[in-house]
Coordinates of C-alpha atoms in Angstrom, one line a residue:
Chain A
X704 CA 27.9 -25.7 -13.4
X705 CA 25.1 -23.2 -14.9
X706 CA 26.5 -20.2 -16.1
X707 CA 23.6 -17.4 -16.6
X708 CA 25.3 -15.2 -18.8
X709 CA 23.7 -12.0 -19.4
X710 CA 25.4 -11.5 -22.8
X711 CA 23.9 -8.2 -24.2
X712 CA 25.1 -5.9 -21.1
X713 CA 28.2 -6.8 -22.7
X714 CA 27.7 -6.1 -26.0
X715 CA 26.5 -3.7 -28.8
X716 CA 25.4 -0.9 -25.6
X717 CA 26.5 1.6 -28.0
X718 CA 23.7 2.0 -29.6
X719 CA 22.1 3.6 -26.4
X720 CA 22.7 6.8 -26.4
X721 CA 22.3 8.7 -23.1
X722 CA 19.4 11.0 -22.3
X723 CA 19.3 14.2 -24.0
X724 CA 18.0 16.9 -20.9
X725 CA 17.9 20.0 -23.6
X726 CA 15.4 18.3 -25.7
X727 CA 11.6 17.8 -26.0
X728 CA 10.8 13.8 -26.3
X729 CA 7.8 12.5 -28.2
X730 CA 7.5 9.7 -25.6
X731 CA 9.1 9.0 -22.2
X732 CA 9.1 5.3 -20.5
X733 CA 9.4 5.1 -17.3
X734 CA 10.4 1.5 -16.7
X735 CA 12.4 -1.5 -17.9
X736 CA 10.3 -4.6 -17.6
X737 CA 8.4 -6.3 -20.2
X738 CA 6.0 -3.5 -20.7
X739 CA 8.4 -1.1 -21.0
X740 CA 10.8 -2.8 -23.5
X741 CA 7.7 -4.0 -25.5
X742 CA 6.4 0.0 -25.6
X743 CA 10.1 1.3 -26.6
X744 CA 9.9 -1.1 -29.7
X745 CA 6.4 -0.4 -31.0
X746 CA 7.5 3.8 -29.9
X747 CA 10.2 3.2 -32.5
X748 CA 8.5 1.4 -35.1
X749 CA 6.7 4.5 -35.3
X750 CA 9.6 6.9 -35.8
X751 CA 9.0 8.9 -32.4
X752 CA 11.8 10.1 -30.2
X753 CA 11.9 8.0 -27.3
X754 CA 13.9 8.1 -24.2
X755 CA 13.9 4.9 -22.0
X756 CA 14.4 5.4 -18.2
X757 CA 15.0 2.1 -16.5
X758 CA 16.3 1.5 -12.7
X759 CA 16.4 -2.5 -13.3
X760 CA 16.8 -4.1 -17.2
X761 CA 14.2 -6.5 -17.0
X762 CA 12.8 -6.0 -14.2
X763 CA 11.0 -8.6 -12.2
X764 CA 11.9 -10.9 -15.0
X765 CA 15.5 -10.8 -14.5
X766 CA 14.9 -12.7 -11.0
X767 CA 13.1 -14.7 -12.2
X768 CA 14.8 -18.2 -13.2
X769 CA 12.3 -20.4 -15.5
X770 CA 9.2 -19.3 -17.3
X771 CA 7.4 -21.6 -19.1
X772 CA 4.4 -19.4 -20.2
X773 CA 6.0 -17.2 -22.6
X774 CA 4.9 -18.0 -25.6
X775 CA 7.2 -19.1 -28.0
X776 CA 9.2 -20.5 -25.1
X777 CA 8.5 -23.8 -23.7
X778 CA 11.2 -22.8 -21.4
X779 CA 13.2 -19.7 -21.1
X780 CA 15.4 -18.5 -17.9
X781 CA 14.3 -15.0 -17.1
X782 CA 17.7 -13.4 -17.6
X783 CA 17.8 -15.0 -21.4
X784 CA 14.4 -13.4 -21.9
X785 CA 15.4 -10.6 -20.7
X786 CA 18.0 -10.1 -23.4
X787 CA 16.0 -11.0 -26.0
X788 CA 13.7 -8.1 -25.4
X789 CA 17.0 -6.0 -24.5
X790 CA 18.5 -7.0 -28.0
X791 CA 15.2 -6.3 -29.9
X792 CA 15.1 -2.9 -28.4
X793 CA 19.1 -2.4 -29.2
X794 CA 17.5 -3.1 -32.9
X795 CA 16.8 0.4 -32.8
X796 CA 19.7 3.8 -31.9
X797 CA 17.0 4.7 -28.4
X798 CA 18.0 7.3 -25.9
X799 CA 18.6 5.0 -22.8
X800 CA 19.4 4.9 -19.3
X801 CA 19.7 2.3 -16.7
X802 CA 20.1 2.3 -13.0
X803 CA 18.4 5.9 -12.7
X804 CA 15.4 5.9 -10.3
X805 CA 12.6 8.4 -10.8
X806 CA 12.1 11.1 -7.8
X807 CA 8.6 12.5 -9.4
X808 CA 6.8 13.5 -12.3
X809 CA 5.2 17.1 -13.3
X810 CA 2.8 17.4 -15.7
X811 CA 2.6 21.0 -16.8
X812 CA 1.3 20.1 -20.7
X813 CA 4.9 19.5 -21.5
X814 CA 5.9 16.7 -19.1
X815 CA 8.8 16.8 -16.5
X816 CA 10.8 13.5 -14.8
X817 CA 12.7 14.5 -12.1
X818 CA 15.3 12.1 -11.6
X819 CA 17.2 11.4 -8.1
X820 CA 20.5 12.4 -9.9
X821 CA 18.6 16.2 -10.2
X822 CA 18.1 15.5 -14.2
X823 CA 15.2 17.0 -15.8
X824 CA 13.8 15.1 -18.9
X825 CA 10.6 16.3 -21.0
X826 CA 8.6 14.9 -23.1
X827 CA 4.9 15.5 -24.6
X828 CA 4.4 11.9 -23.3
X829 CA 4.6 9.8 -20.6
X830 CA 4.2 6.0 -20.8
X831 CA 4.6 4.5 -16.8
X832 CA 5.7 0.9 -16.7
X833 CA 7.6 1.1 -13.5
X834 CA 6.2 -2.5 -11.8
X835 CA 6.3 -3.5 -8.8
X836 CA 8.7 -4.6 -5.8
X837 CA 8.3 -7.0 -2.8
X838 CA 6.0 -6.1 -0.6
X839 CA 7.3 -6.3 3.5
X840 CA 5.6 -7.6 6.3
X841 CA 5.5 -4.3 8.3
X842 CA 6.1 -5.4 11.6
X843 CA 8.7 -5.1 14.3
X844 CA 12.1 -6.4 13.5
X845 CA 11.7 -6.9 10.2
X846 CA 13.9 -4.1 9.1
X847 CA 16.4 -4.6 11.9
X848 CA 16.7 -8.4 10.7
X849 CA 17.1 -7.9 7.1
X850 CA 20.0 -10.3 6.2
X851 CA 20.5 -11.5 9.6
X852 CA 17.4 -14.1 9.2
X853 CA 14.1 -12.0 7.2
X854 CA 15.0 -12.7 3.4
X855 CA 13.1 -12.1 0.5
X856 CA 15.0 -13.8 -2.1
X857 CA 14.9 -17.8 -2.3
X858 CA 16.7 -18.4 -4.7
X859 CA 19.7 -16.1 -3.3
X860 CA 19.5 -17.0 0.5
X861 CA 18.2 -20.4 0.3
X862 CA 21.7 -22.2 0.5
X863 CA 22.5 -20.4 4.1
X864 CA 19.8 -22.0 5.7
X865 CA 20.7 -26.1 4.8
X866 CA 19.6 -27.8 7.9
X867 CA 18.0 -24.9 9.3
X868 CA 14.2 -24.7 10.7
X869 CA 12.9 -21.4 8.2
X870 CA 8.9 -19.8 8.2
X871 CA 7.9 -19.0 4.6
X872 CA 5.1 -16.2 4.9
X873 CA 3.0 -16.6 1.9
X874 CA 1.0 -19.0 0.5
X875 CA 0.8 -17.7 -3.2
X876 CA 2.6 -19.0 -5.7
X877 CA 5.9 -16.8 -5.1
X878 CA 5.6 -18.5 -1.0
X879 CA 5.1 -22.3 -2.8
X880 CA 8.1 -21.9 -5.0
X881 CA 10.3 -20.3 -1.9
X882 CA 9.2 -23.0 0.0
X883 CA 10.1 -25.7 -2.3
X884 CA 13.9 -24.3 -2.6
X885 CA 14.1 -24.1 0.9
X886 CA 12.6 -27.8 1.5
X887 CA 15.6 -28.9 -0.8
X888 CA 17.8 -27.6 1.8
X889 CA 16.5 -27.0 5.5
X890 CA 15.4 -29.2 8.1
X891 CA 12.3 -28.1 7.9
X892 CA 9.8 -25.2 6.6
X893 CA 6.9 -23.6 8.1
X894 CA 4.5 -21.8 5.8
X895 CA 2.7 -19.2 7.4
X896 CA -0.6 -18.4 5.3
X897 CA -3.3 -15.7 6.5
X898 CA -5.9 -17.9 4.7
X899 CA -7.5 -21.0 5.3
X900 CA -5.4 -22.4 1.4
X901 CA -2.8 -22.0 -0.5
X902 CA -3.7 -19.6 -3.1
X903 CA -0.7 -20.5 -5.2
X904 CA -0.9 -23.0 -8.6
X905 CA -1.5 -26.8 -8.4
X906 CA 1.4 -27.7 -10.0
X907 CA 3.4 -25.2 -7.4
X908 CA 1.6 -27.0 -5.0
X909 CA 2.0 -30.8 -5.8
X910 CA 5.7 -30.1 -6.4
X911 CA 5.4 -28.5 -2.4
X912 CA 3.3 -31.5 -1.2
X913 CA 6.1 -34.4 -2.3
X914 CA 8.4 -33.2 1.0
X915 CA 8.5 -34.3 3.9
X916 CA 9.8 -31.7 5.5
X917 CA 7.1 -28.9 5.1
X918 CA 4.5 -27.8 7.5
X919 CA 1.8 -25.4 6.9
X920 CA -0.1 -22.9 9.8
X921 CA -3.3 -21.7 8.0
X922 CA -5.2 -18.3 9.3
X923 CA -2.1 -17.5 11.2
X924 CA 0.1 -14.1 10.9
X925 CA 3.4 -13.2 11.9
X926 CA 3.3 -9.9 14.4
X927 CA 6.9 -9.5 15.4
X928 CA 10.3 -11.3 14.8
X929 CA 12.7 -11.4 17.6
X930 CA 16.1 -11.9 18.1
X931 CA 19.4 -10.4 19.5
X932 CA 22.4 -10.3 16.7
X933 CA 19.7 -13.0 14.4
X934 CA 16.3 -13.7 14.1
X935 CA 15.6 -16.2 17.3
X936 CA 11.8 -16.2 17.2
X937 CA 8.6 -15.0 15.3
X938 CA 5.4 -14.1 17.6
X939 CA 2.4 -15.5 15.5
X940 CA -1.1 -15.2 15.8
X941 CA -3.9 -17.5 14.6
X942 CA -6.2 -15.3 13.3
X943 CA -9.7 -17.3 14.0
X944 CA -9.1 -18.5 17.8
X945 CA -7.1 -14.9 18.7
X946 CA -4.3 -17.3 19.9
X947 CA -0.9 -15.7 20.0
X948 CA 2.4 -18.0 20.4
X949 CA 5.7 -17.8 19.2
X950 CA 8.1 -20.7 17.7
X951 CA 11.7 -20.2 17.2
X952 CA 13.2 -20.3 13.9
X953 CA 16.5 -19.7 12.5
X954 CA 15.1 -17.7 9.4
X955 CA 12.0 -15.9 8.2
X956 CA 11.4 -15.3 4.0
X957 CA 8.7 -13.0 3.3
X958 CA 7.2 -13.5 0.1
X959 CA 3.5 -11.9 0.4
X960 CA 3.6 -10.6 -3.3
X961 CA 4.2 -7.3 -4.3
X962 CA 3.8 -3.3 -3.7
X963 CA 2.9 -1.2 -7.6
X964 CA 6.2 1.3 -8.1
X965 CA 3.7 4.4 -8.1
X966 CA 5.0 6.4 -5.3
X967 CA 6.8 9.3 -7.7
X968 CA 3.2 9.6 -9.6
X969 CA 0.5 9.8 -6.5
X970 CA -1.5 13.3 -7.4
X971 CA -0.7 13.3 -10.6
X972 CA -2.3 10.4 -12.3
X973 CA -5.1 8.5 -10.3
X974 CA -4.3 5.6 -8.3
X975 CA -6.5 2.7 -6.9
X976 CA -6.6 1.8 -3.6
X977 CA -4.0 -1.0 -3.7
X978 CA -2.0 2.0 -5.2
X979 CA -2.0 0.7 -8.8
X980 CA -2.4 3.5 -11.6
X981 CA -6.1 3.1 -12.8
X982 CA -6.0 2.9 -16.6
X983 CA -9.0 2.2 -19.6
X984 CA -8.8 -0.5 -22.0
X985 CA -6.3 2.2 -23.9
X986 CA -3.7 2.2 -21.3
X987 CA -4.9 6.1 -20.8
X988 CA -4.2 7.5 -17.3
X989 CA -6.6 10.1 -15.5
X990 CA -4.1 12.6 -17.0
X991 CA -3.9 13.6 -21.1
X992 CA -0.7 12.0 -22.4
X993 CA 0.3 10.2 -19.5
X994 CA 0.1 6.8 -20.3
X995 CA 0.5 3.1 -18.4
X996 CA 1.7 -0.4 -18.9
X997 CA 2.0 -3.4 -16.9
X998 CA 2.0 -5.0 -13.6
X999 CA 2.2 -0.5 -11.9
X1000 CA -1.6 -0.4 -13.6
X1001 CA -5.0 -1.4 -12.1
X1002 CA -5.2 -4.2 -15.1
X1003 CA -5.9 -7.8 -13.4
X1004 CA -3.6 -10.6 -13.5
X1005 CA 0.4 -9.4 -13.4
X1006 CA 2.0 -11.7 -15.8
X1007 CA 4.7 -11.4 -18.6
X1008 CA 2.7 -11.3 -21.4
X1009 CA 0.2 -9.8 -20.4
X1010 CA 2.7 -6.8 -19.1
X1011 CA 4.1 -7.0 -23.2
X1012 CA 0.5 -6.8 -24.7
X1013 CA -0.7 -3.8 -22.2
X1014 CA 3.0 -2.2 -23.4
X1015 CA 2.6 -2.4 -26.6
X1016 CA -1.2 -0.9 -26.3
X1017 CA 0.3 2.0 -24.0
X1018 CA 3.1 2.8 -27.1
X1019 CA 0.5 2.5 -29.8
X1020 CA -2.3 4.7 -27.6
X1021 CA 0.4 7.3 -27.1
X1022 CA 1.5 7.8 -30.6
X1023 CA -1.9 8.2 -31.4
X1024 CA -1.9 10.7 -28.8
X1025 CA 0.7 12.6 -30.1
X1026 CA -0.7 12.7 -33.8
X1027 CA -4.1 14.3 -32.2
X1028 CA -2.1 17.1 -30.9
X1029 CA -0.2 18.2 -33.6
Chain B
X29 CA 37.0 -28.7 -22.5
X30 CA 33.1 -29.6 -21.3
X31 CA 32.3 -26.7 -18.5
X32 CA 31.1 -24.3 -21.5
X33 CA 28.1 -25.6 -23.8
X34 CA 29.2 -24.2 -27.7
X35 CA 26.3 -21.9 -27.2
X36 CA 28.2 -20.3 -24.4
X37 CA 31.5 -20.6 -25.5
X38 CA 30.7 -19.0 -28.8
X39 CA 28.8 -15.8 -26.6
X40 CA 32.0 -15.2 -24.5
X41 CA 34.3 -15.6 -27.7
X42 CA 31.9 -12.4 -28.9
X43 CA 32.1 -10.7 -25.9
X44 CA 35.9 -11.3 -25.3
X45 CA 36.4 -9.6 -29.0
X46 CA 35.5 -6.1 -27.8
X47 CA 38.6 -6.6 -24.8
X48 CA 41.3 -3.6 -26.0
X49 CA 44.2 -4.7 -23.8
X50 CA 45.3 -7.9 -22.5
X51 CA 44.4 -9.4 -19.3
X52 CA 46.5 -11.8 -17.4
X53 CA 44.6 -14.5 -15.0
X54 CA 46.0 -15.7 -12.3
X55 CA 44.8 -18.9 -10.5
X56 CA 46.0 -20.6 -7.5
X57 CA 45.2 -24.3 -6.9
X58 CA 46.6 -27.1 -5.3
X59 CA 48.0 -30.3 -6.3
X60 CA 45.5 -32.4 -4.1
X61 CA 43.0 -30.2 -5.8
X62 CA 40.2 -28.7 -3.0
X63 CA 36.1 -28.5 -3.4
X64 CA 36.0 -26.4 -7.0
X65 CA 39.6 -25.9 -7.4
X66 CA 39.9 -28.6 -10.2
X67 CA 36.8 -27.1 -12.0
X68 CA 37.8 -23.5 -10.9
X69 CA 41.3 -24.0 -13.1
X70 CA 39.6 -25.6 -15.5
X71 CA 37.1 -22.6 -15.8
X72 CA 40.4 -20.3 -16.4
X73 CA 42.0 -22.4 -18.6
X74 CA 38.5 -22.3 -20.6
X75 CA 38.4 -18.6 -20.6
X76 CA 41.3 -18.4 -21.4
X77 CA 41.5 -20.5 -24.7
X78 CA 38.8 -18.1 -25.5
X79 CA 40.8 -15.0 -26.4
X80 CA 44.1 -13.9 -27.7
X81 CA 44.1 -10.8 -25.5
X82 CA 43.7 -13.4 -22.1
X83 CA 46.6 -15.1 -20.2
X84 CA 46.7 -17.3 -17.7
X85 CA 49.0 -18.5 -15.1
X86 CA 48.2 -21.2 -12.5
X87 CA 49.7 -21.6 -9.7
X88 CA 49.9 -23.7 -6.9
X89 CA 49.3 -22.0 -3.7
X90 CA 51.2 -24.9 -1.4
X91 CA 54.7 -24.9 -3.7
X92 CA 54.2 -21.6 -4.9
X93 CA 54.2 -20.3 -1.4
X94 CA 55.7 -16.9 -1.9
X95 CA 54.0 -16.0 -5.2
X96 CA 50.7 -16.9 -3.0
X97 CA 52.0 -14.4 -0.4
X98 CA 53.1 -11.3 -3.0
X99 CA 49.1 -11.4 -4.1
X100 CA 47.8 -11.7 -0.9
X101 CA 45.8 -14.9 -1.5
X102 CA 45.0 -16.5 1.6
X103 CA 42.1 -19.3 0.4
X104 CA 41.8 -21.3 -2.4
X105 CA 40.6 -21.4 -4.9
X106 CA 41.7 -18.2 -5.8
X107 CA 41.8 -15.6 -9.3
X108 CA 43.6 -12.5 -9.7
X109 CA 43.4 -10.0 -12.5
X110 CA 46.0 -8.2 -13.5
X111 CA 46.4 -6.1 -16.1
X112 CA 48.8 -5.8 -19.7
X113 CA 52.0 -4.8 -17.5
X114 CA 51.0 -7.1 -15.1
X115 CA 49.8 -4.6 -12.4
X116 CA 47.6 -5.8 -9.6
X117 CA 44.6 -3.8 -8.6
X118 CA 43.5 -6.4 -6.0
X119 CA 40.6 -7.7 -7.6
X120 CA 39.8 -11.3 -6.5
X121 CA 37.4 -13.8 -7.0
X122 CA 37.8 -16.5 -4.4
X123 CA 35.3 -19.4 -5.6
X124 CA 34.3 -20.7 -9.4
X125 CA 32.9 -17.4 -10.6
X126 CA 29.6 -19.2 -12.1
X127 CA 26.1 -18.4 -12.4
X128 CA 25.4 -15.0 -12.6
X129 CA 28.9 -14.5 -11.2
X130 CA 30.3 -15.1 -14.8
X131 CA 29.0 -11.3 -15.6
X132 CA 30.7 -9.6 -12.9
X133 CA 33.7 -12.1 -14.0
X134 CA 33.4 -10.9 -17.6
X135 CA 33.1 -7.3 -16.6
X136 CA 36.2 -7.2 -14.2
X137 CA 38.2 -8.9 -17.4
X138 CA 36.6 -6.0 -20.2
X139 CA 37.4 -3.1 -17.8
X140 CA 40.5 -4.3 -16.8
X141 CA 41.5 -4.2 -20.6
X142 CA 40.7 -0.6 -20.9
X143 CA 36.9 -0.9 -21.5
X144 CA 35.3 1.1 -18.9
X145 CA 32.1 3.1 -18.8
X146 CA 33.0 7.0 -17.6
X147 CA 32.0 7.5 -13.8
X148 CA 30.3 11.0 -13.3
X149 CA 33.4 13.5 -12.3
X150 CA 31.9 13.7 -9.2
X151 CA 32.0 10.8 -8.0
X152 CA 35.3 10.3 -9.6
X153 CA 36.7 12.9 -7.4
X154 CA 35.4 11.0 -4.0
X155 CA 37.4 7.7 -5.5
X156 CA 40.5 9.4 -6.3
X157 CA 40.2 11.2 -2.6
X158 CA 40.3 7.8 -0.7
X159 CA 44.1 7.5 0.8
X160 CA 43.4 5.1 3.6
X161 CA 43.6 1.2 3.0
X162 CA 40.1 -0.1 2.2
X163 CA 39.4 -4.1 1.8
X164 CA 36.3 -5.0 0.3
X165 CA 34.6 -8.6 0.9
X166 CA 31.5 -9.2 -1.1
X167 CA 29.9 -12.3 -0.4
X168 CA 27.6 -13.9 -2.9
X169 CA 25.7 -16.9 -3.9
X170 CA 26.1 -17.7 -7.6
X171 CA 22.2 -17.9 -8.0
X172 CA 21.5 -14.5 -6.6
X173 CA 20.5 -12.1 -10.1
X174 CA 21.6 -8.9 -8.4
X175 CA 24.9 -9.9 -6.5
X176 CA 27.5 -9.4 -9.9
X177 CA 26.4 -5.8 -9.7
X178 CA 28.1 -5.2 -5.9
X179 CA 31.0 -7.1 -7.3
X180 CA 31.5 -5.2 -10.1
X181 CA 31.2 -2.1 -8.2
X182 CA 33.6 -3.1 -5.4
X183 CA 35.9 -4.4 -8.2
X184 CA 35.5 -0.8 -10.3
X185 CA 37.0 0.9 -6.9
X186 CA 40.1 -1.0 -6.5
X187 CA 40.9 0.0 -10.1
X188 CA 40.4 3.1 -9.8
X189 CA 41.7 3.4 -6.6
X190 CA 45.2 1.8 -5.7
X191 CA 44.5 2.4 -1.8
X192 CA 41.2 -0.2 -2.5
X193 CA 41.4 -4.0 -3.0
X194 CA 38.1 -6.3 -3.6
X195 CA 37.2 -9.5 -3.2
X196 CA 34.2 -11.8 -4.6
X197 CA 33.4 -14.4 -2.7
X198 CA 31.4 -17.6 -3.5
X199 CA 29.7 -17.9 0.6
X200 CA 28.8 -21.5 -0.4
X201 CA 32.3 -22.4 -1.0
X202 CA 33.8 -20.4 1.8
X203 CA 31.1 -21.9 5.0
X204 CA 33.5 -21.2 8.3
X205 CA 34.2 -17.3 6.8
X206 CA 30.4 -16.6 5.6
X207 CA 29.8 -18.2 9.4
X208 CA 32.5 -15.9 10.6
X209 CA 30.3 -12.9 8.6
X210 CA 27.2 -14.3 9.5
X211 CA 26.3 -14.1 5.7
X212 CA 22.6 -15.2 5.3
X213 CA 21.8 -12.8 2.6
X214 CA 23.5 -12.0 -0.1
X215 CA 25.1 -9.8 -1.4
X216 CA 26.6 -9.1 2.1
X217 CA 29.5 -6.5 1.0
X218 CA 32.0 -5.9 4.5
X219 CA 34.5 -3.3 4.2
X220 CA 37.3 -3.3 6.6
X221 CA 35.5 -5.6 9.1
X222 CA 34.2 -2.8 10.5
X223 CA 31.2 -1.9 8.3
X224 CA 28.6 -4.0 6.0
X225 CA 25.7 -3.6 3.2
X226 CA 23.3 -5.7 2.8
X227 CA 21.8 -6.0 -0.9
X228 CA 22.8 -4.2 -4.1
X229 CA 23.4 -0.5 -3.6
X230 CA 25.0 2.2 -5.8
X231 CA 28.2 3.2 -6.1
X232 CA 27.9 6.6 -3.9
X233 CA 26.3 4.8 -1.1
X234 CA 29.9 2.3 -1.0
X235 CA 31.5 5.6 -1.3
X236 CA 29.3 7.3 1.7
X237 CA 30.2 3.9 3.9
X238 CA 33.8 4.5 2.9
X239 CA 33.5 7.9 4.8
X240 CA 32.2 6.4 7.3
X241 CA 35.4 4.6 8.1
X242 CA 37.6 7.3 7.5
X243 CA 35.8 9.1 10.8
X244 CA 36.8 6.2 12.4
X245 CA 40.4 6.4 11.5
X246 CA 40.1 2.4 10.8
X247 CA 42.7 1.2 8.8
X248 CA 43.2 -2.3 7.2
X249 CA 44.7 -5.1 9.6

């Protein structure tokens, strides 16, 4: 029995205090992932005042189970990583806040986040590091047949479909590793990928390749899922011969990578047209003092150190920022 | 005295420290003991060598039929919470509360003690309004990262709220119920039978669904 204990929610929290809406921050992160954490300890360092806005601690990280290209870590579970970065930032007394989700930002010189809750919090910087989330198929029934067949988390759902026939969608390395806890379990996997390859990493791959029980449809994409009280069947469509058919399956997990958290920022910094923020080698933002970090930002490859570098960079190009001003 | 590694042990010892009242456990077995109820007693026995402030009863829930009955427990295995006078708030976990499902474990114990974070007034005032019966089932799997947050918000309710009782439940250990539920996601939280969330939502949006069966005028079988 594994027991992932997320010690540090339990422990020494006082030392966040909660956000202060009568004051002017130096620096405002939006976000609680790698990038964030890593820009709220190099903010500190610095002796700004900081405030810490963060809707999940961790982030993508925390669903994550193994990483093992930290470095440092030859292996680390992603909640254990998580509180590591969580206790370095409890080194320091931060203004913090967790499970409030960011309606929209103003910049008017002096920055406003508007918070869903209807707090106002200003700063005379921003620092964005709000990630991303799974990205959805965006076709009909996938929203009616969310937990009664369409999944999006393997390692949660996996178990309810043991001798089951499931489709994977995805063929990066996020559909590989669902695929390979679902070939543990079901009868048998289908991975649906709209290439003519998996795009995902060889060792993903070679693990994926030693069932038995995994079949792969290349060029094809899933148009509808159908079903009454469950998904029944998924309406696919090879994309070369134009050829639509449908196969029944008991269960459908999308895992076609991710959407950039951006939607509270659109016209106020410039975004790219995969909806990342566009930011320079500085982590600068089209807009003075606003400042971004990690896998929300235009910067190529979305992995966890790079998210801690880029965070770090954002921290360090902000204080700089902020000594400019003044 | 194996289910904890030191390295754990030693990090719930910490966290156990910052309890302020007692807690008492209560575990219901059987002698002929069922998939995870040998490791399930275990796991409170554990625990519960782990702090002063923690006692445990087991109990076993063929012999002890009419203790079984006075908390409700209807599956095994089976934990209540109760707290320093020994007043039940209906917080269950049915299944070994492992995996992530040791936070939401740990949490339940810490508030129940008298540790609790303050809930906005507002929301306060929509808890203390509930007067109908309300019976919360979330269903989790113990490797799912954001199911101990559902629990630990259906499990906040029934303490604050005597008319509310919550239960945890491992799906994987419970198959003919989660088939009954047609769980395949988790966490699948089902209140009264009548309504369900799917996922990990915030503590208003429980509260909103709780409305929603007060139009209904359903009440708890």
């Amino acid at each position: 029995m594994d027991f992932n204990l997320t010690s540090l929610s339990f422990l020494n929290e006082s030392k966040f205090n909660s956000i202060d809406t009568s004051k002017v921050y130096d620096i405002v992160i939006i976000g609680g992932g790698p990038a964030g954490l890593t820009a709220a300890v190099y903010a500190m360092r610095k002796g700004a005042s900081v405030a810490l806005i963060a809707k999940h601690a961790g982030g993508q990280v925390a669903e994550t189970s193994g990483i093992e290209n930290y470095m440092g870590y030859r292996y680390i579970n992603g909640l254990e990583l998580v509180d590591k970065f969580k206790d370095q930032v409890l080194h320091f007394t931060i203004d913090y806040d967790e499970g409030g989700e960011v309606e929209a930002i103003e910049d008017e010189g002096i920055k406003k986040v508007l918070l869903k809750d209807g707090r106002i919090i200003k700063s005379k910087s921003l620092i964005i590091a709000s990630g991303k989330r799974w990205r959805k198929l965006g076709v009909k029934g996938e929203d009616e047949f969310i937990g009664k067949g369409v999944a999006y988390c393997s390692i949660c759902d996996a178990p309810f479909f043991a001798g089951k026939k499931v489709v994977v969608v995805g063929g990066g390395n996020s559909g590989v590793e669902a695929a390979i806890d679902l070939a543990k379990v079901a009868k048998e996997v289908i991975v649906i990928q709209n290439l003519d390859k998996l795009t995902a990493d060889k060792i993903l791959i070679d693990k994926l390749n030693s069932f038995t029980n995994v079949n792969f449809l290349y060029k094809t994409v899933v148009r509808e899922i159908i079903g009454d009280s469950f998904v029944k069947t998924i309406l696919i469509e090879n994309t070369e011969l134009l050829q639509k058919s449908e196969i029944d399956v008991d269960g459908i997990f999308i895992e076609i990578g991710l959407v950039p958290n951006s939607d509270f920022v659109r016209g106020v910094v410039e975004l790219n047209s995969n909806g990342e923020i566009i930011v320079d080698c500085s982590c600068s933002t089209s807009a003075r003092g606003i400042f971004a970090a990690g896998d929300v930002t235009s910067v190529p490859f979305k992995q966890i150190i790079i998210a801690a570098g880029e965070g770090a960079k954002a921290a360090l190009s902000a204080w700089e920022y902020l000594l400019n001003e003044e | 005295m194996a289910l904890f590694e030191e390295k754990i042990q030693q990090q719930l010892k910490e966290i156990l420290k910052s309890m302020k009242e007692e807690v008492t456990i209560v575990n219901f077995t059987q002698e002929i003991e069922c998939p995870m109820c040998r490791e399930t007693r275990l796991f409170v026995e554990e625990i519960g060598s782990l702090s002063e402030k923690l006692k445990v009863k087991v109990y076993n829930f063929v012999t002890d039929k009419e203790i079984a009955m006075r908390y409700k427990i209807d599956k095994i295995p089976a934990i209540a919470l109760l707290d320093k006078d020994e007043k039940d708030y209906g917080i269950r976990f049915y299944g070994l509360p492992g995996g992530y499902e040791i936070n939401s474990f740990l949490g339940a114990i810490l508030e129940l003690s008298g540790k609790r974070e303050p809930i906005p007034d507002e929301l306060m005032k929509r808890i203390k309004s509930i007067d109908r019966d309300i019976h919360i089932q979330v269903f989790v799997s113990l490797g799912c990262p954001h199911c101990p947050a559902a629990v630990s918000t259906a499990h906040r309710l029934a303490m604050e709220n005597e008319h509310i009782t919550a239960d945890m439940i491992d799906a994987n250990n419970f198959v003919p119920l989660s088939q009954k539920y047609n769980v395949t996601g988790v966490p699948k939280i089902v209140f009264n039978d009548k309504f369900e969330l799917i996922g990990a939502h915030p503590l208003n949006t429980f509260l909103d669904v709780i409305d929603r069966l007060k139009d209904y005028g359903i009440n708890i079988d």
